[in-house]
XYZ file of C-alpha atoms in Angstrom:
748
model
C -26.119 -9.537 -20.097
C -22.394 -8.838 -19.748
C -21.879 -12.178 -17.984
C -23.658 -14.067 -20.742
C -21.392 -12.535 -23.362
C -18.233 -13.250 -21.376
C -19.182 -16.791 -20.433
C -19.940 -17.700 -24.005
C -16.370 -16.803 -24.857
C -14.696 -18.847 -22.147
C -16.206 -22.302 -21.784
C -13.597 -23.286 -19.240
C -15.233 -21.117 -16.593
C -18.436 -23.092 -16.895
C -16.478 -26.317 -16.497
C -14.616 -24.984 -13.496
C -17.772 -23.868 -11.786
C -19.547 -27.141 -12.492
C -16.720 -28.959 -10.755
C -16.979 -26.568 -7.805
C -20.660 -27.346 -7.420
C -19.995 -31.079 -7.581
C -17.612 -31.031 -4.597
C -20.109 -29.541 -2.200
C -19.384 -25.788 -2.253
C -22.123 -23.279 -1.719
C -21.838 -22.165 -5.306
C -22.663 -18.912 -6.976
C -26.319 -18.090 -7.525
C -27.887 -18.217 -10.955
C -30.650 -15.995 -12.170
C -34.032 -17.576 -11.550
C -35.446 -19.040 -14.744
C -39.090 -19.036 -13.722
C -41.156 -17.792 -10.799
C -43.817 -19.985 -9.279
C -47.373 -18.840 -9.473
C -48.154 -16.461 -6.671
C -49.843 -18.068 -3.706
C -53.372 -16.864 -3.717
C -54.329 -16.096 -0.192
C -56.481 -13.052 0.308
C -56.003 -13.032 4.022
C -52.182 -12.581 3.985
C -51.140 -9.497 5.917
C -48.849 -6.897 4.344
C -45.653 -8.001 6.086
C -46.229 -11.635 5.187
C -46.751 -10.678 1.562
C -43.468 -8.778 1.629
C -41.673 -11.796 3.095
C -43.309 -14.135 0.572
C -42.272 -11.909 -2.357
C -38.735 -11.671 -1.005
C -38.562 -15.462 -0.843
C -40.008 -15.974 -4.297
C -38.330 -13.080 -6.127
C -35.375 -12.018 -3.983
C -32.322 -10.813 -5.912
C -29.820 -12.795 -3.813
C -29.531 -16.058 -1.885
C -29.154 -14.167 1.364
C -32.356 -12.159 0.853
C -34.339 -15.312 0.031
C -32.858 -17.231 2.972
C -33.565 -14.363 5.396
C -37.188 -14.255 4.252
C -37.527 -18.037 4.682
C -36.031 -17.787 8.174
C -38.502 -15.105 9.236
C -41.482 -17.171 8.058
C -40.083 -20.377 9.548
C -40.328 -18.954 13.056
C -43.546 -17.051 12.478
C -46.550 -18.118 14.559
C -48.850 -17.363 11.628
C -50.077 -20.667 10.083
C -50.176 -18.923 6.700
C -46.410 -18.416 6.837
C -45.846 -22.134 7.455
C -48.189 -22.988 4.594
C -46.242 -20.755 2.197
C -43.046 -22.661 3.016
C -44.729 -26.053 2.599
C -46.331 -25.021 -0.682
C -42.963 -23.854 -2.055
C -41.322 -27.157 -1.136
C -44.188 -29.141 -2.614
C -44.410 -26.941 -5.730
C -40.971 -27.936 -6.957
C -40.665 -25.162 -9.588
C -38.913 -22.197 -7.955
C -35.531 -23.812 -7.328
C -34.006 -20.735 -5.683
C -36.873 -20.445 -3.189
C -36.763 -24.199 -2.444
C -33.015 -24.000 -1.759
C -33.572 -20.993 0.519
C -36.183 -22.857 2.608
C -33.981 -25.945 2.886
C -30.980 -23.840 3.910
C -33.053 -21.947 6.462
C -34.168 -25.272 7.952
C -30.601 -26.614 7.960
C -29.317 -23.419 9.589
C -31.416 -24.137 12.676
C -28.845 -26.811 13.593
C -26.099 -24.213 13.649
C -28.145 -21.731 15.659
C -29.659 -24.516 17.786
C -33.085 -23.019 17.206
C -36.188 -25.055 17.846
C -38.636 -25.315 14.933
C -42.282 -25.733 15.870
C -43.919 -28.868 14.416
C -40.922 -29.563 12.215
C -42.282 -33.035 11.371
C -44.582 -31.206 8.927
C -41.527 -30.810 6.687
C -40.611 -34.512 6.519
C -42.870 -35.394 3.622
C -41.902 -32.494 1.279
C -38.193 -32.945 2.138
C -38.327 -36.655 1.309
C -40.130 -35.800 -1.906
C -37.286 -33.425 -2.834
C -34.734 -36.166 -2.106
C -36.213 -37.828 -5.190
C -35.520 -34.723 -7.307
C -33.941 -35.098 -10.736
C -31.759 -32.164 -9.754
C -28.807 -33.838 -8.049
C -27.827 -30.818 -5.983
C -31.385 -30.265 -4.809
C -31.708 -33.934 -3.796
C -28.480 -33.788 -1.795
C -29.491 -30.528 -0.118
C -32.790 -32.132 0.907
C -30.911 -35.152 2.299
C -28.645 -32.827 4.279
C -31.701 -31.058 5.679
C -32.908 -34.312 7.287
C -30.234 -33.732 9.935
C -32.704 -31.419 11.687
C -34.594 -34.535 12.748
C -33.541 -36.981 15.451
C -32.555 -40.384 14.155
C -35.507 -41.986 15.908
C -37.811 -39.560 14.152
C -36.409 -40.009 10.647
C -35.108 -43.588 10.658
C -38.598 -45.069 10.141
C -38.990 -42.920 7.041
C -35.571 -44.060 5.765
C -36.500 -47.712 6.354
C -39.744 -47.264 4.460
C -37.864 -45.870 1.475
C -35.151 -48.550 1.471
C -37.720 -51.365 1.730
C -40.087 -49.894 -0.841
C -39.692 -51.762 -4.128
C -41.446 -48.887 -5.952
C -39.069 -46.195 -4.633
C -36.627 -44.859 -7.228
C -32.947 -45.671 -7.122
C -32.183 -41.933 -6.894
C -34.309 -41.613 -3.745
C -32.638 -44.654 -2.166
C -29.133 -43.403 -3.042
C -29.908 -40.016 -1.446
C -31.274 -41.880 1.593
C -27.911 -43.653 1.862
C -26.258 -40.204 1.682
C -28.558 -38.993 4.480
C -27.659 -42.023 6.610
C -23.970 -41.293 6.134
C -24.484 -37.811 7.595
C -26.284 -39.044 10.725
C -24.086 -38.989 13.863
C -25.610 -42.233 15.139
C -24.124 -45.729 15.273
C -27.402 -47.240 14.114
C -27.119 -45.330 10.829
C -23.691 -46.881 10.290
C -25.082 -50.335 11.092
C -27.779 -49.816 8.474
C -25.183 -48.807 5.879
C -23.236 -52.004 6.608
C -26.385 -54.025 6.143
C -26.953 -52.377 2.767
C -23.620 -53.655 1.421
C -25.357 -56.714 -0.059
C -28.494 -54.901 -1.168
C -30.011 -56.423 -4.284
C -29.985 -53.057 -6.005
C -26.392 -52.620 -7.134
C -26.508 -48.793 -7.088
C -27.711 -48.798 -3.479
C -25.053 -51.311 -2.386
C -22.351 -49.335 -4.177
C -23.564 -46.074 -2.591
C -23.442 -47.709 0.857
C -19.909 -48.957 0.249
C -18.723 -45.513 -0.868
C -20.492 -43.882 2.077
C -18.729 -46.128 4.581
C -15.373 -45.613 2.935
C -15.861 -41.845 2.898
C -16.327 -41.778 6.675
C -13.346 -44.028 7.336
C -15.062 -47.335 7.996
C -12.735 -50.133 6.899
C -14.603 -52.841 4.964
C -13.678 -56.376 6.007
C -15.977 -57.959 3.423
C -19.567 -58.003 2.259
C -20.645 -61.464 3.477
C -22.847 -61.935 6.537
C -19.964 -62.892 8.794
C -17.893 -59.862 7.798
C -20.794 -57.501 8.281
C -21.545 -58.939 11.733
C -17.893 -58.567 12.728
C -17.855 -54.903 11.606
C -21.034 -54.171 13.559
C -19.684 -55.891 16.681
C -16.434 -53.945 16.459
C -18.392 -50.691 16.336
C -20.555 -51.758 19.292
C -17.471 -52.532 21.360
C -16.237 -48.997 20.806
C -19.304 -47.606 22.480
C -21.280 -44.516 21.667
C -18.790 -41.904 22.932
C -15.785 -43.309 21.070
C -17.874 -43.761 17.953
C -19.062 -40.147 18.064
C -15.512 -38.925 18.635
C -14.233 -40.879 15.645
C -17.211 -39.790 13.589
C -16.571 -36.137 14.419
C -12.894 -36.434 13.497
C -13.787 -38.075 10.166
C -16.354 -35.381 9.440
C -13.902 -32.604 10.209
C -11.304 -34.237 7.983
C -13.787 -34.538 5.142
C -14.975 -30.966 5.585
C -11.360 -29.764 5.465
C -10.732 -31.743 2.295
C -13.831 -30.375 0.622
C -12.987 -26.828 1.691
C -9.491 -27.133 0.238
C -10.887 -28.541 -2.981
C -13.520 -25.839 -3.156
C -10.872 -23.172 -2.518
C -8.769 -24.547 -5.364
C -11.630 -24.366 -7.858
C -12.710 -20.991 -6.556
C -9.222 -19.614 -7.179
C -9.286 -21.021 -10.702
C -12.613 -19.346 -11.330
C -11.382 -16.015 -9.993
C -8.205 -16.316 -12.087
C -10.365 -16.880 -15.171
C -12.409 -13.782 -14.377
C -9.220 -11.799 -13.912
C -7.937 -12.955 -17.284
C -11.207 -11.999 -18.940
C -10.985 -8.524 -17.468
C -7.372 -8.107 -18.544
C -8.308 -8.916 -22.134
C -10.923 -6.137 -22.214
C -9.434 -3.066 -23.905
C -12.384 -0.662 -24.057
C -13.133 1.421 -20.970
C -16.890 0.940 -21.403
C -16.538 -2.847 -21.465
C -14.306 -2.801 -18.392
C -16.764 -0.568 -16.569
C -19.674 -2.881 -17.374
C -17.638 -5.905 -16.284
C -16.828 -4.313 -12.928
C -20.414 -3.156 -12.429
C -21.786 -6.650 -12.958
C -19.362 -8.352 -10.594
C -19.707 -5.684 -7.914
C -23.282 -6.964 -7.641
C -22.310 -10.642 -7.527
C -23.718 -12.570 -4.533
C -20.301 -14.088 -3.780
C -17.994 -11.953 -1.635
C -14.824 -13.222 -3.367
C -16.107 -12.056 -6.731
C -17.205 -8.678 -5.361
C -13.759 -8.293 -3.814
C -12.123 -9.048 -7.158
C -14.251 -6.334 -8.780
C -13.347 -3.866 -6.006
C -9.660 -4.587 -6.551
C -10.116 -3.710 -10.218
C -11.725 -0.419 -9.209
C -8.771 0.326 -6.931
C -6.221 -0.573 -9.629
C -7.986 1.667 -12.132
C -8.170 4.570 -9.702
C -4.453 4.284 -8.906
C -3.458 3.870 -12.558
C -2.013 6.554 -14.803
C -5.489 7.158 -16.295
C -7.864 7.329 -13.304
C -10.205 9.787 -15.004
C -11.222 7.207 -17.601
C -12.990 5.156 -14.916
C -16.791 5.600 -15.218
C -17.498 6.729 -11.653
C -20.996 7.819 -12.676
C -21.699 4.186 -13.603
C -20.063 2.581 -10.561
C -20.628 5.269 -7.936
C -23.974 4.263 -6.466
C -23.053 0.576 -6.296
C -19.840 1.456 -4.455
C -21.740 3.646 -2.013
C -24.244 0.860 -1.331
C -21.369 -1.525 -0.597
C -20.385 0.580 2.429
C -22.851 -1.522 4.433
C -22.086 -4.864 2.764
C -22.581 -7.940 4.956
C -18.981 -9.055 4.364
C -16.265 -7.380 6.468
C -13.590 -7.581 3.771
C -15.931 -5.897 1.309
C -16.732 -3.078 3.732
C -13.029 -2.537 4.400
C -12.031 -2.457 0.735
C -15.015 -0.231 -0.142
C -13.983 2.304 2.489
C -10.404 2.288 1.202
C -11.624 2.895 -2.347
C -14.046 5.659 -1.387
C -11.174 7.519 0.278
C -9.617 7.625 -3.212
C -12.842 8.671 -4.976
C -13.788 11.699 -2.914
C -15.988 13.122 -5.660
C -18.707 10.554 -4.943
C -21.411 11.841 -2.624
C -20.758 9.047 -0.146
C -20.739 11.018 3.129
C -24.375 10.276 4.185
C -23.903 6.520 3.742
C -20.476 6.523 5.416
C -21.804 8.531 8.341
C -24.706 6.128 8.764
C -22.447 3.063 8.697
C -19.865 4.555 11.050
C -22.536 4.763 13.736
C -23.149 1.001 13.656
C -19.835 -0.447 12.443
C -18.137 -2.670 15.038
C -14.812 -3.469 13.362
C -12.141 -0.927 14.398
C -10.063 -1.212 11.223
C -13.109 -0.739 9.009
C -14.249 2.261 11.082
C -10.803 3.839 10.698
C -10.963 3.576 6.914
C -14.577 4.720 6.825
C -13.613 7.842 8.772
C -10.819 8.525 6.297
C -13.257 8.166 3.385
C -15.806 10.379 5.168
C -13.213 13.097 5.690
C -12.217 12.988 2.020
C -15.856 13.091 0.847
C -16.892 16.029 3.067
C -13.675 17.906 2.252
C -14.285 17.538 -1.486
C -17.961 18.437 -1.313
C -17.140 21.539 0.787
C -15.155 22.994 -2.107
C -17.299 25.671 -3.789
C -16.085 24.437 -7.184
C -17.277 20.878 -6.586
C -20.878 21.635 -7.495
C -21.948 19.744 -4.355
C -23.411 20.976 -1.105
C -22.678 19.494 2.304
C -25.307 19.506 5.011
C -23.794 21.505 7.933
C -24.972 18.760 10.287
C -23.005 16.203 8.273
C -19.877 18.260 8.721
C -20.495 18.623 12.457
C -21.147 14.908 12.882
C -18.011 14.100 10.905
C -15.991 16.449 13.127
C -17.490 14.824 16.189
C -16.465 11.366 14.969
C -12.980 12.664 14.132
C -12.738 14.040 17.660
C -13.614 10.585 18.989
C -10.750 9.062 16.983
C -8.340 11.867 17.907
C -8.720 11.099 21.598
C -8.201 7.347 21.249
C -5.030 5.880 22.725
C -4.346 4.054 19.465
C -1.835 6.106 17.452
C -3.276 5.225 14.041
C -6.760 6.247 15.137
C -5.509 9.508 16.639
C -3.506 10.283 13.507
C -6.516 9.727 11.248
C -8.722 11.763 13.560
C -6.269 14.672 13.387
C -6.054 14.509 9.611
C -9.834 14.470 9.169
C -10.221 17.459 11.502
C -7.552 19.226 9.455
C -9.407 18.561 6.197
C -12.751 19.672 7.597
C -11.237 22.902 8.949
C -9.783 23.901 5.600
C -13.158 25.171 4.372
C -15.200 28.045 5.756
C -18.336 27.583 7.789
C -17.278 27.436 11.439
C -17.061 30.299 13.906
C -13.738 31.495 15.265
C -14.568 30.177 18.727
C -15.461 26.721 17.382
C -12.248 26.613 15.349
C -10.233 27.586 18.437
C -11.818 24.682 20.303
C -10.571 22.225 17.696
C -7.123 23.866 17.569
C -6.831 23.525 21.360
C -8.027 19.917 21.109
C -5.285 19.080 18.601
C -2.659 20.830 20.740
C -3.668 18.881 23.858
C -3.488 15.603 21.956
C -0.002 16.552 20.729
C 1.129 17.330 24.275
C -0.224 13.979 25.498
C 1.299 11.903 22.681
C 4.282 9.746 23.563
C 4.646 8.146 20.135
C 7.039 10.338 18.116
C 5.454 9.334 14.797
C 2.063 10.490 16.107
C 3.534 13.781 17.316
C 5.100 14.327 13.899
C 1.791 13.515 12.171
C -0.130 15.972 14.375
C 2.480 18.662 13.702
C 2.156 18.051 9.959
C -1.618 18.522 10.203
C -1.045 21.723 12.158
C 1.430 22.889 9.517
C -1.034 22.269 6.677
C -3.683 24.264 8.539
C -1.214 27.184 8.455
C -1.062 27.158 4.653
C -4.218 25.549 3.208
C -7.000 26.511 5.607
C -9.234 29.578 5.488
C -8.251 29.844 9.152
C -4.506 29.816 8.402
C -3.814 33.137 10.110
C -5.491 31.903 13.281
C -3.635 28.599 12.951
C -0.282 30.366 12.601
C -0.837 32.346 15.794
C -1.967 29.217 17.658
C 0.736 26.809 16.538
C 3.731 29.082 15.792
C 5.325 28.926 19.237
C 4.789 25.176 19.408
C 6.616 24.775 16.077
C 9.532 26.848 17.349
C 9.809 24.650 20.445
C 9.538 21.416 18.469
C 12.357 22.451 16.122
C 14.741 21.368 18.902
C 13.096 17.971 19.448
C 15.348 14.918 19.504
C 13.254 13.166 16.832
C 14.052 14.142 13.240
C 10.475 13.554 12.061
C 9.150 15.966 14.674
C 11.791 18.559 13.751
C 10.949 18.260 10.068
C 7.212 18.697 10.703
C 7.908 21.719 12.904
C 10.156 23.149 10.197
C 7.312 22.820 7.687
C 5.023 24.744 9.995
C 7.495 27.597 10.452
C 8.076 27.805 6.707
C 4.337 27.975 5.991
C 3.866 30.771 8.539
C 6.887 32.964 7.639
C 9.591 31.670 5.301
C 12.236 34.391 5.857
C 11.660 34.230 9.612
C 11.927 30.442 9.487
C 15.251 30.632 7.652
C 16.621 32.921 10.337
C 15.642 30.375 13.015
C 17.131 27.551 10.975
C 20.468 29.396 10.607
C 20.653 29.722 14.362
C 19.521 26.215 15.350
C 19.574 23.762 12.455
C 22.722 24.481 10.436
C 24.512 21.487 11.939
C 21.482 19.172 11.973
C 22.597 15.673 11.036
C 19.307 14.644 9.436
C 19.510 14.731 5.642
C 15.826 15.655 5.206
C 16.157 18.734 7.402
C 19.372 19.815 5.684
C 17.629 19.469 2.337
C 14.680 21.527 3.588
C 17.015 24.269 4.807
C 18.827 24.349 1.486
C 15.552 24.536 -0.461
C 14.346 27.375 1.749
C 17.634 29.254 1.291
C 17.266 28.846 -2.458
C 13.806 30.413 -2.287
C 14.308 33.262 0.177
C 18.008 33.203 1.151
C 20.457 36.100 0.811
C 24.218 36.739 1.031
C 24.251 35.747 4.711
C 23.312 32.214 3.730
C 26.179 31.727 1.284
C 28.682 30.900 4.021
C 26.822 27.965 5.587
C 25.720 26.792 2.143
C 29.379 26.759 1.066
C 30.122 24.420 3.972
C 27.367 22.087 2.753
C 28.936 21.915 -0.713
C 31.522 19.516 0.681
C 28.860 17.153 2.126
C 26.261 14.728 0.780
C 24.070 17.773 0.045
C 26.690 19.203 -2.329
C 24.584 19.611 -5.464
C 21.564 21.084 -3.705
C 23.747 23.501 -1.709
C 25.646 24.689 -4.792
C 22.429 25.138 -6.770
C 21.040 27.227 -3.911
C 24.213 29.345 -3.912
C 23.857 29.924 -7.656
C 20.236 30.995 -7.147
C 21.316 33.481 -4.469
C 24.171 34.729 -6.683
C 21.653 35.465 -9.439
C 19.749 37.828 -7.149
C 22.865 39.325 -5.457
C 24.585 42.643 -6.288
C 28.040 42.877 -7.961
C 29.755 43.504 -4.622
C 28.762 40.047 -3.338
C 29.767 38.471 -6.656
C 33.176 40.160 -6.522
C 33.744 38.897 -2.993
C 32.918 35.309 -3.957
C 35.006 35.389 -7.132
C 38.028 35.726 -4.896
C 36.791 33.024 -2.493
C 36.165 30.572 -5.295
C 39.347 31.221 -7.275
C 42.330 28.922 -6.976
C 44.383 31.873 -5.744
C 41.854 32.315 -2.951
C 42.430 28.760 -1.846
C 39.027 27.677 -3.205
C 37.601 26.467 0.136
C 34.448 25.402 -1.679
C 35.325 22.270 -3.636
C 33.130 22.785 -6.665
C 33.690 21.111 -9.991
C 34.883 23.006 -13.044
C 31.438 22.567 -14.619
C 29.821 24.181 -11.568
C 32.435 26.929 -11.593
C 31.668 27.779 -15.218
C 27.988 28.378 -14.318
C 29.041 30.727 -11.519
C 31.490 32.555 -13.795
C 28.761 33.074 -16.369
C 26.618 34.691 -13.665
C 29.594 36.742 -12.518
C 30.284 37.992 -16.047
C 26.707 39.196 -16.461
C 26.597 40.783 -13.019
C 29.881 42.716 -13.507
C 29.176 43.980 -17.018
C 29.732 47.738 -17.139
C 31.430 47.726 -13.746
C 34.541 49.367 -15.296
C 36.774 46.987 -13.385
C 39.369 45.678 -15.815
C 41.192 43.512 -13.286
C 37.949 41.850 -12.211
C 36.947 41.195 -15.816
C 40.376 39.738 -16.585
C 40.160 37.481 -13.526
C 36.755 36.151 -14.636
C 38.075 35.518 -18.156
C 41.193 33.800 -16.874
C 39.166 31.540 -14.559
C 36.720 30.788 -17.369
C 39.530 29.940 -19.810
C 41.214 27.636 -17.293
C 37.981 25.854 -16.326
C 36.966 25.596 -19.980
C 40.299 23.998 -20.875
C 40.055 21.480 -17.998
C 36.525 20.475 -18.986
C 37.396 20.147 -22.692
C 35.360 23.221 -23.659
C 38.197 24.486 -25.862
C 36.133 26.994 -27.799
C 35.122 28.739 -24.560
C 38.748 28.650 -23.447
C 40.215 30.240 -26.623
C 37.352 32.769 -26.702
C 38.290 34.082 -23.251
C 42.034 33.830 -23.960
C 41.441 35.929 -27.070
C 39.785 38.620 -24.928
C 42.743 38.504 -22.539
C 45.202 39.002 -25.442
C 43.575 42.330 -26.256
C 44.222 43.714 -22.783
C 47.639 42.105 -22.214
C 49.898 44.447 -20.221
C 53.145 43.444 -22.011
C 54.441 41.705 -25.124
C 55.645 38.755 -23.085
C 52.236 38.370 -21.433
C 50.572 38.566 -24.813
C 52.924 35.960 -26.291
C 52.284 33.663 -23.342
C 48.509 33.870 -23.890
C 48.957 33.264 -27.618
C 51.061 30.172 -26.895
C 48.206 28.849 -24.730
C 45.805 29.448 -27.584
C 48.245 27.709 -29.957
C 48.300 24.623 -27.696
C 44.491 24.550 -27.582
C 44.048 24.944 -31.354
C 46.461 22.065 -31.959
C 44.610 19.947 -29.376
C 41.361 20.777 -31.191
C 42.933 19.703 -34.501
C 42.502 23.224 -35.905
C 46.012 23.456 -37.421
C 45.076 26.403 -39.646
C 44.000 28.528 -36.655
C 47.230 27.622 -34.853
C 49.325 28.623 -37.902
C 47.395 31.906 -38.239
C 48.324 32.783 -34.634
C 52.008 32.292 -35.414
C 51.752 34.263 -38.670
C 50.086 37.209 -36.923
C 52.816 37.260 -34.269
C 55.489 37.271 -36.962
C 53.814 40.245 -38.592
C 54.438 42.150 -35.367
C 57.935 40.911 -34.511
C 60.582 38.274 -35.114
C 60.384 35.156 -32.932
C 63.515 33.914 -31.177
C 64.159 30.205 -30.902
C 63.728 30.336 -27.094
C 60.558 32.426 -27.194
C 57.452 31.074 -25.437
C 55.621 30.597 -28.731
C 58.539 28.782 -30.433
C 58.796 26.486 -27.454
C 55.068 25.738 -27.779
C 55.552 24.974 -31.498
C 58.464 22.648 -30.832
C 56.610 20.966 -27.980
C 53.574 20.244 -30.138
C 55.602 19.011 -33.135
C 57.502 16.609 -30.902
C 54.398 15.515 -29.098
C 52.053 15.061 -32.063
C 51.489 11.640 -33.571
C 50.715 13.357 -36.866
C 53.394 16.039 -36.666
C 53.890 16.294 -40.462
C 50.605 18.204 -40.875
C 51.540 20.738 -38.206
C 55.124 21.067 -39.516
C 53.879 21.598 -43.053
C 51.598 24.437 -41.902
C 54.394 26.046 -39.858
C 56.967 25.911 -42.710
C 54.475 27.538 -45.034
C 54.549 30.699 -42.907
C 56.693 33.200 -44.869
C 57.242 36.716 -43.446
C 60.185 38.833 -44.763
C 62.999 40.027 -42.530
C 62.517 37.467 -39.759
C 65.993 35.877 -39.540
C 65.523 34.340 -36.115
C 62.292 32.681 -37.235
C 63.999 31.175 -40.287
C 66.839 30.014 -38.101
C 64.226 28.248 -35.932
C 62.691 26.658 -39.040
C 66.123 25.406 -40.150
C 66.096 23.043 -37.191
C 63.364 21.097 -38.950
C 65.217 20.559 -42.266
C 65.498 16.769 -41.610
C 61.768 16.671 -42.090
C 61.313 16.951 -45.858
C 58.203 18.670 -47.105
C 55.779 16.876 -49.421
C 56.479 17.350 -53.133
C 53.317 19.401 -53.665
C 54.057 21.837 -50.788
C 54.061 25.495 -51.898
C 56.447 27.107 -49.409
C 56.163 30.504 -51.022
C 52.477 30.936 -50.096
C 51.850 32.413 -46.689
C 48.618 31.525 -44.866
C 45.815 34.018 -44.665
C 45.671 36.327 -41.739
């Protein structure tokens, strides 16, 4: 139903497929329009009835052809009669095609058909079919007969005035296919046949097999025949075979081109479907298609959907059973892709089918993927929350197969075997002794492995058993020492896997081992792992080696880990590192000002209430300096303001105020800068060489818009400050605006 709807929308597909059929491809099956009347034979045995029904009503070409093949070689006369009746009936086109193909296939298999001359009459009758494809298929089937056996029949047709042109044209086609010089001679003789269609067909047939036409007159035809005779039978057959192979190659290329166009059209149709239900129905229909290329296209759509950002929208309940059935598909590519997909859709109850197929599958790559899918399916179904129940025997058989793969010399097979064993040991259900057997098995395979990638993969499986399995405690005791040994391996992948195992067993203990043996490891992945572990469980002892990492490619991660440790450290550690990180301490850790500000914020919180004025002042000074360098002026003046309060002397206080003045001017906050000066004048007179006056002069000289600053400064009026007014007199050359009110002092 879905196909009918889609095809009605895209006429081009019908055109494409019609062209494909015309060039000699096998074609895609169509649904049978009518079934022939059942053959009424009361004496048919049960098996023969089953075969007959499969031939008449089979759901695919392959099923119908298999049934025809069984009956073709049956010794039961009733079976032969069924085949003859189908050919003579002419109504069930699919069954007729199946019988003809089964007959033709005997040439490929070199099988001998008993009394095959019984089929000559119905085959010749079908060569006269109005259905062009059926007529050609019948003509092709005549190749099962020797030329001596069939040539008399061909002659009778060609000489029969009552025979139809269609029958004669198909006879010419049959002659063209015959690997016999006499057939070629007959085609040459037909070049001047009185029936134009027959003569034209003969000409085209000769041209198609590479026979050069010298003319159609008697003399020319005789010369062509003599030339062929001079070649002899062996040379003729060699040339004939080469021409046939060339033609087959051409037809295959042409068929492939049209097939690709058809598949591209199907892909476009699918892409245009927006509703999930419609896409699901589309995939379902084409998963059942008799053509492997189309089924593969549908499987690719399943895989794309499963790997998309919305995998849960795929209707697995609709597609599940069809996918499971495809595990044993006749096509190798389909079986491979199905296994790969089922490894992604573990929630399907596919383990019984996969287990059954694994026992008979011959292709090593397909078996590998089927094992992976089996492991995923059993692992999922073993989860108590899955709502599924796994037969204990299924689990044991799966483990046995995984053991087989584990012990293979092929690294990929051994890796997959290890991973499946790991998955199947994550759930409960095996005794301690049985689990120990598998643990020892994995360890032995690791010891025997020469491939470093395989050793790393086995170690990773061991590591996961130490964290995800119900037997993790047992796994930790079994594999712990091996992990500790492997941490010194020359291969970085092996070291990383071993590090994972140690972390899963005992994180603090692992960090202690890492500090002793991996601090200088050159591999970036291992350094990153160490840093992450220190961030999670590290303490003050880890700050030193982390500080060394801050100046490497791992700078950000190392500094972030240090900050995390600082957050859980006591004030004593913070105090120690304030000195180490300050500029006065030489700042061996080259952190940025932004990073320093985060640390100082932590330090301020940690030292609150510590009653350590010098420490607090140091934090505020460092924060003000870093804030100024990063352009965080508000943070800078905030901390400078706190420092002013606790200034030890008037000069120190004035120096801090001058810094604040510089910052306010830089911020464009002229009013705040003027207020600072006014408040200082309220306390004391300001000499011309004072730190603050120097800051004022420096900013007036250095400002592009100095008039605004000068105006604000000249507005400051505080009585009895002669030195201040003397300083202001230096700026008399700068007239004030007419509307300036010099008698109004700014607010405090």
